[in-house]
């Protein structure tokens, strides 16, 4: 794996990827406004580790590691033109509760999975959401969608749906997310930093439990 990682990150490999990307853009005549990039990240709801904290009222409380380490995933998408679409939020659960969606904007997509990460079903829901949110903005004939190599975003149904709706999928090279994926670098890293600050504030104001409801209330 380490050899594959090193080879994938070589300047020559990155250059070849960009050349293939440019060739596909030119082949289909894809306009700048119709280029989109999507990525997924996971956020742990609770406090990161066992710790004692002093609240702002001077009270010492213990926050255990196991208090709430549930995962919520976010799937975000932005365009080369600076536009964004509403995210998909994936909650580790079996059913969607009304209280999770009642205060969210109408176009947010809420989904559930056993792991809290994307699976084949949620990925197919997302590409339909992407099409619905971007087709009226399309300036040319084709849309480009940059995405990583995760399996659920490359299943047959996902690919066929994209083809039928003139969405050209283009996967990023493996092991390059940390420096090629603009959402990971420019969006998710700051998001996780501010999420950590929110957890710290909650602990210091005396809260020992951060729920899904609390997280969803801060995400929009």
Tab-separated table of C-alpha atoms in Angstrom, residues 19-219:
chain	number	residue	atom	x	y	z
A	19	UNK	CA	-4.117	15.874	-18.759
A	20	UNK	CA	-6.848	13.215	-18.901
A	21	UNK	CA	-9.238	15.558	-17.108
A	22	UNK	CA	-8.544	18.385	-19.551
A	23	UNK	CA	-8.991	16.037	-22.516
A	24	UNK	CA	-12.405	14.923	-21.230
A	25	UNK	CA	-13.498	18.520	-20.624
A	26	UNK	CA	-12.498	19.473	-24.163
A	27	UNK	CA	-14.069	16.352	-25.683
A	28	UNK	CA	-17.476	17.084	-24.162
A	29	UNK	CA	-17.222	20.871	-24.327
A	30	UNK	CA	-17.904	21.208	-20.610
A	31	UNK	CA	-18.174	24.809	-19.479
A	32	UNK	CA	-16.514	26.223	-16.379
A	33	UNK	CA	-19.912	26.858	-14.789
A	34	UNK	CA	-20.852	23.183	-15.175
A	35	UNK	CA	-17.865	21.698	-13.314
A	36	UNK	CA	-18.717	20.307	-9.879
A	37	UNK	CA	-16.780	18.638	-7.107
A	38	UNK	CA	-18.204	16.449	-4.328
A	39	UNK	CA	-16.720	14.887	-1.217
A	40	UNK	CA	-17.807	13.192	1.987
A	41	UNK	CA	-16.552	13.568	5.530
A	42	UNK	CA	-17.510	12.113	8.886
A	43	UNK	CA	-17.956	14.050	12.129
A	44	UNK	CA	-17.991	12.470	15.572
A	45	UNK	CA	-20.751	13.997	17.637
A	46	UNK	CA	-19.243	13.675	21.084
A	47	UNK	CA	-16.094	14.640	22.943
A	48	UNK	CA	-12.916	13.171	21.542
A	49	UNK	CA	-11.348	11.585	24.637
A	50	UNK	CA	-11.594	11.019	28.379
A	51	UNK	CA	-11.034	14.333	30.061
A	52	UNK	CA	-11.789	16.425	33.109
A	53	UNK	CA	-12.927	19.941	32.352
A	54	UNK	CA	-13.678	22.908	34.537
A	55	UNK	CA	-16.886	24.625	33.544
A	56	UNK	CA	-17.118	28.390	33.474
A	57	UNK	CA	-19.008	28.080	36.773
A	58	UNK	CA	-15.930	26.503	38.405
A	59	UNK	CA	-17.323	22.972	38.542
A	60	UNK	CA	-15.123	20.016	37.583
A	61	UNK	CA	-16.820	17.350	35.465
A	62	UNK	CA	-15.521	14.192	33.795
A	63	UNK	CA	-16.307	13.615	30.119
A	64	UNK	CA	-15.915	9.899	29.318
A	65	UNK	CA	-14.631	8.667	25.975
A	66	UNK	CA	-17.715	6.575	25.352
A	67	UNK	CA	-20.229	9.308	26.080
A	68	UNK	CA	-21.373	9.906	22.508
A	69	UNK	CA	-19.055	8.931	19.702
A	70	UNK	CA	-21.757	8.492	17.100
A	71	UNK	CA	-20.912	9.437	13.552
A	72	UNK	CA	-22.706	11.755	11.166
A	73	UNK	CA	-21.452	12.079	7.597
A	74	UNK	CA	-21.789	15.109	5.352
A	75	UNK	CA	-21.715	15.007	1.559
A	76	UNK	CA	-20.980	18.439	0.141
A	77	UNK	CA	-20.694	19.690	-3.422
A	78	UNK	CA	-19.435	22.937	-4.950
A	79	UNK	CA	-18.796	24.214	-8.466
A	80	UNK	CA	-15.811	25.812	-10.147
A	81	UNK	CA	-17.994	28.905	-10.380
A	82	UNK	CA	-18.371	29.110	-6.586
A	83	UNK	CA	-21.916	27.737	-6.376
A	84	UNK	CA	-22.917	25.120	-3.809
A	85	UNK	CA	-25.814	22.744	-3.371
A	86	UNK	CA	-27.458	21.725	-0.137
A	87	UNK	CA	-25.653	18.818	1.539
A	88	UNK	CA	-26.700	15.285	2.235
A	89	UNK	CA	-26.496	14.406	5.936
A	90	UNK	CA	-26.133	10.706	6.762
A	91	UNK	CA	-27.068	9.643	10.290
A	92	UNK	CA	-26.229	6.300	11.881
A	93	UNK	CA	-29.765	5.011	12.348
A	94	UNK	CA	-32.402	2.803	10.759
A	95	UNK	CA	-35.174	5.382	10.308
A	96	UNK	CA	-35.400	9.141	9.876
A	97	UNK	CA	-37.054	10.937	12.777
A	98	UNK	CA	-39.260	13.955	12.135
A	99	UNK	CA	-37.449	16.034	14.755
A	100	UNK	CA	-34.208	15.778	12.746
A	101	UNK	CA	-35.682	17.486	9.702
A	102	UNK	CA	-38.268	19.884	11.068
A	103	UNK	CA	-35.863	22.821	11.434
A	104	UNK	CA	-33.574	22.065	8.483
A	105	UNK	CA	-33.843	23.950	5.172
A	106	UNK	CA	-36.199	22.249	2.731
A	107	UNK	CA	-33.526	21.214	0.217
A	108	UNK	CA	-31.233	19.487	2.720
A	109	UNK	CA	-31.176	15.734	2.117
A	110	UNK	CA	-31.333	13.588	5.265
A	111	UNK	CA	-30.447	9.911	4.995
A	112	UNK	CA	-29.616	7.022	7.317
A	113	UNK	CA	-27.276	4.046	7.196
A	114	UNK	CA	-26.119	1.351	9.604
A	115	UNK	CA	-22.584	2.755	9.698
A	116	UNK	CA	-23.192	6.488	9.406
A	117	UNK	CA	-21.235	6.468	6.152
A	118	UNK	CA	-22.428	6.326	2.557
A	119	UNK	CA	-23.577	3.057	1.071
A	120	UNK	CA	-24.987	2.083	-2.316
A	121	UNK	CA	-28.481	3.350	-1.483
A	122	UNK	CA	-27.452	6.705	-0.033
A	123	UNK	CA	-25.028	7.303	-2.905
A	124	UNK	CA	-27.777	6.750	-5.456
A	125	UNK	CA	-30.038	9.108	-3.497
A	126	UNK	CA	-27.271	11.703	-3.582
A	127	UNK	CA	-26.674	11.632	-7.370
A	128	UNK	CA	-30.427	12.161	-7.852
A	129	UNK	CA	-30.247	15.050	-5.378
A	130	UNK	CA	-27.280	16.486	-7.294
A	131	UNK	CA	-29.150	16.272	-10.589
A	132	UNK	CA	-32.242	17.914	-9.107
A	133	UNK	CA	-30.218	20.748	-7.563
A	134	UNK	CA	-28.001	21.517	-10.584
A	135	UNK	CA	-29.857	20.728	-13.807
A	136	UNK	CA	-31.604	24.102	-13.884
A	137	UNK	CA	-28.216	25.852	-13.486
A	138	UNK	CA	-26.542	24.008	-16.366
A	139	UNK	CA	-25.186	26.317	-19.054
A	140	UNK	CA	-23.919	23.727	-21.532
A	141	UNK	CA	-24.729	20.148	-22.517
A	142	UNK	CA	-22.737	18.185	-19.945
A	143	UNK	CA	-21.948	18.563	-16.272
A	144	UNK	CA	-18.626	17.364	-14.863
A	145	UNK	CA	-18.643	15.763	-11.414
A	146	UNK	CA	-15.291	15.198	-9.727
A	147	UNK	CA	-15.386	12.586	-6.984
A	148	UNK	CA	-13.133	10.160	-5.150
A	149	UNK	CA	-12.737	6.467	-5.824
A	150	UNK	CA	-15.084	5.226	-3.087
A	151	UNK	CA	-16.953	2.137	-4.251
A	152	UNK	CA	-20.539	3.264	-3.658
A	153	UNK	CA	-20.034	6.220	-5.978
A	154	UNK	CA	-19.010	3.885	-8.794
A	155	UNK	CA	-21.728	1.247	-8.703
A	156	UNK	CA	-23.533	0.463	-11.955
A	157	UNK	CA	-26.773	2.240	-11.011
A	158	UNK	CA	-24.900	5.404	-10.017
A	159	UNK	CA	-22.904	5.462	-13.271
A	160	UNK	CA	-25.917	4.718	-15.468
A	161	UNK	CA	-27.995	7.434	-13.818
A	162	UNK	CA	-25.191	9.931	-14.394
A	163	UNK	CA	-24.865	8.938	-18.057
A	164	UNK	CA	-28.615	9.266	-18.672
A	165	UNK	CA	-28.546	12.781	-17.268
A	166	UNK	CA	-25.340	13.888	-19.035
A	167	UNK	CA	-23.247	13.969	-15.887
A	168	UNK	CA	-19.637	13.039	-16.628
A	169	UNK	CA	-18.055	11.340	-13.619
A	170	UNK	CA	-14.303	11.721	-13.144
A	171	UNK	CA	-12.562	10.078	-10.209
A	172	UNK	CA	-9.572	11.554	-8.422
A	173	UNK	CA	-6.365	9.506	-8.099
A	174	UNK	CA	-6.076	7.286	-4.998
A	175	UNK	CA	-4.237	8.609	-1.942
A	176	UNK	CA	-4.453	12.240	-3.093
A	177	UNK	CA	-7.494	13.570	-1.222
A	178	UNK	CA	-5.418	15.459	1.340
A	179	UNK	CA	-3.929	17.764	-1.303
A	180	UNK	CA	-6.102	17.500	-4.446
A	181	UNK	CA	-9.590	17.529	-2.918
A	182	UNK	CA	-10.471	21.184	-2.393
A	183	UNK	CA	-13.457	20.386	-0.175
A	184	UNK	CA	-11.283	18.333	2.149
A	185	UNK	CA	-8.651	21.053	2.428
A	186	UNK	CA	-10.768	24.200	2.251
A	187	UNK	CA	-14.089	23.123	3.771
A	188	UNK	CA	-13.928	20.007	5.919
A	189	UNK	CA	-10.777	20.826	7.863
A	190	UNK	CA	-12.169	24.215	9.029
A	191	UNK	CA	-15.546	22.566	9.703
A	192	UNK	CA	-13.953	19.998	12.014
A	193	UNK	CA	-11.936	22.690	13.764
A	194	UNK	CA	-15.069	24.716	14.517
A	195	UNK	CA	-16.926	21.550	15.495
A	196	UNK	CA	-14.155	20.838	17.996
A	197	UNK	CA	-14.502	24.363	19.363
A	198	UNK	CA	-18.241	23.815	19.754
A	199	UNK	CA	-17.641	20.575	21.681
A	200	UNK	CA	-15.151	22.342	23.923
A	201	UNK	CA	-17.618	25.167	24.587
A	202	UNK	CA	-20.396	22.678	25.346
A	203	UNK	CA	-18.207	20.821	27.835
A	204	UNK	CA	-17.119	24.000	29.582
A	205	UNK	CA	-20.695	25.176	29.962
A	206	UNK	CA	-21.566	21.946	31.741
A	207	UNK	CA	-22.981	19.759	28.966
A	208	UNK	CA	-21.838	16.135	29.149
A	209	UNK	CA	-23.921	14.874	26.258
A	210	UNK	CA	-24.039	16.125	22.672
A	211	UNK	CA	-26.928	14.595	20.744
A	212	UNK	CA	-27.773	14.229	17.069
A	213	UNK	CA	-30.326	16.994	17.596
A	214	UNK	CA	-27.639	19.351	18.904
A	215	UNK	CA	-25.374	18.605	15.957
A	216	UNK	CA	-28.106	19.116	13.370
A	217	UNK	CA	-29.074	22.413	14.996
A	218	UNK	CA	-25.578	23.789	14.347
A	219	UNK	CA	-24.953	22.452	10.850
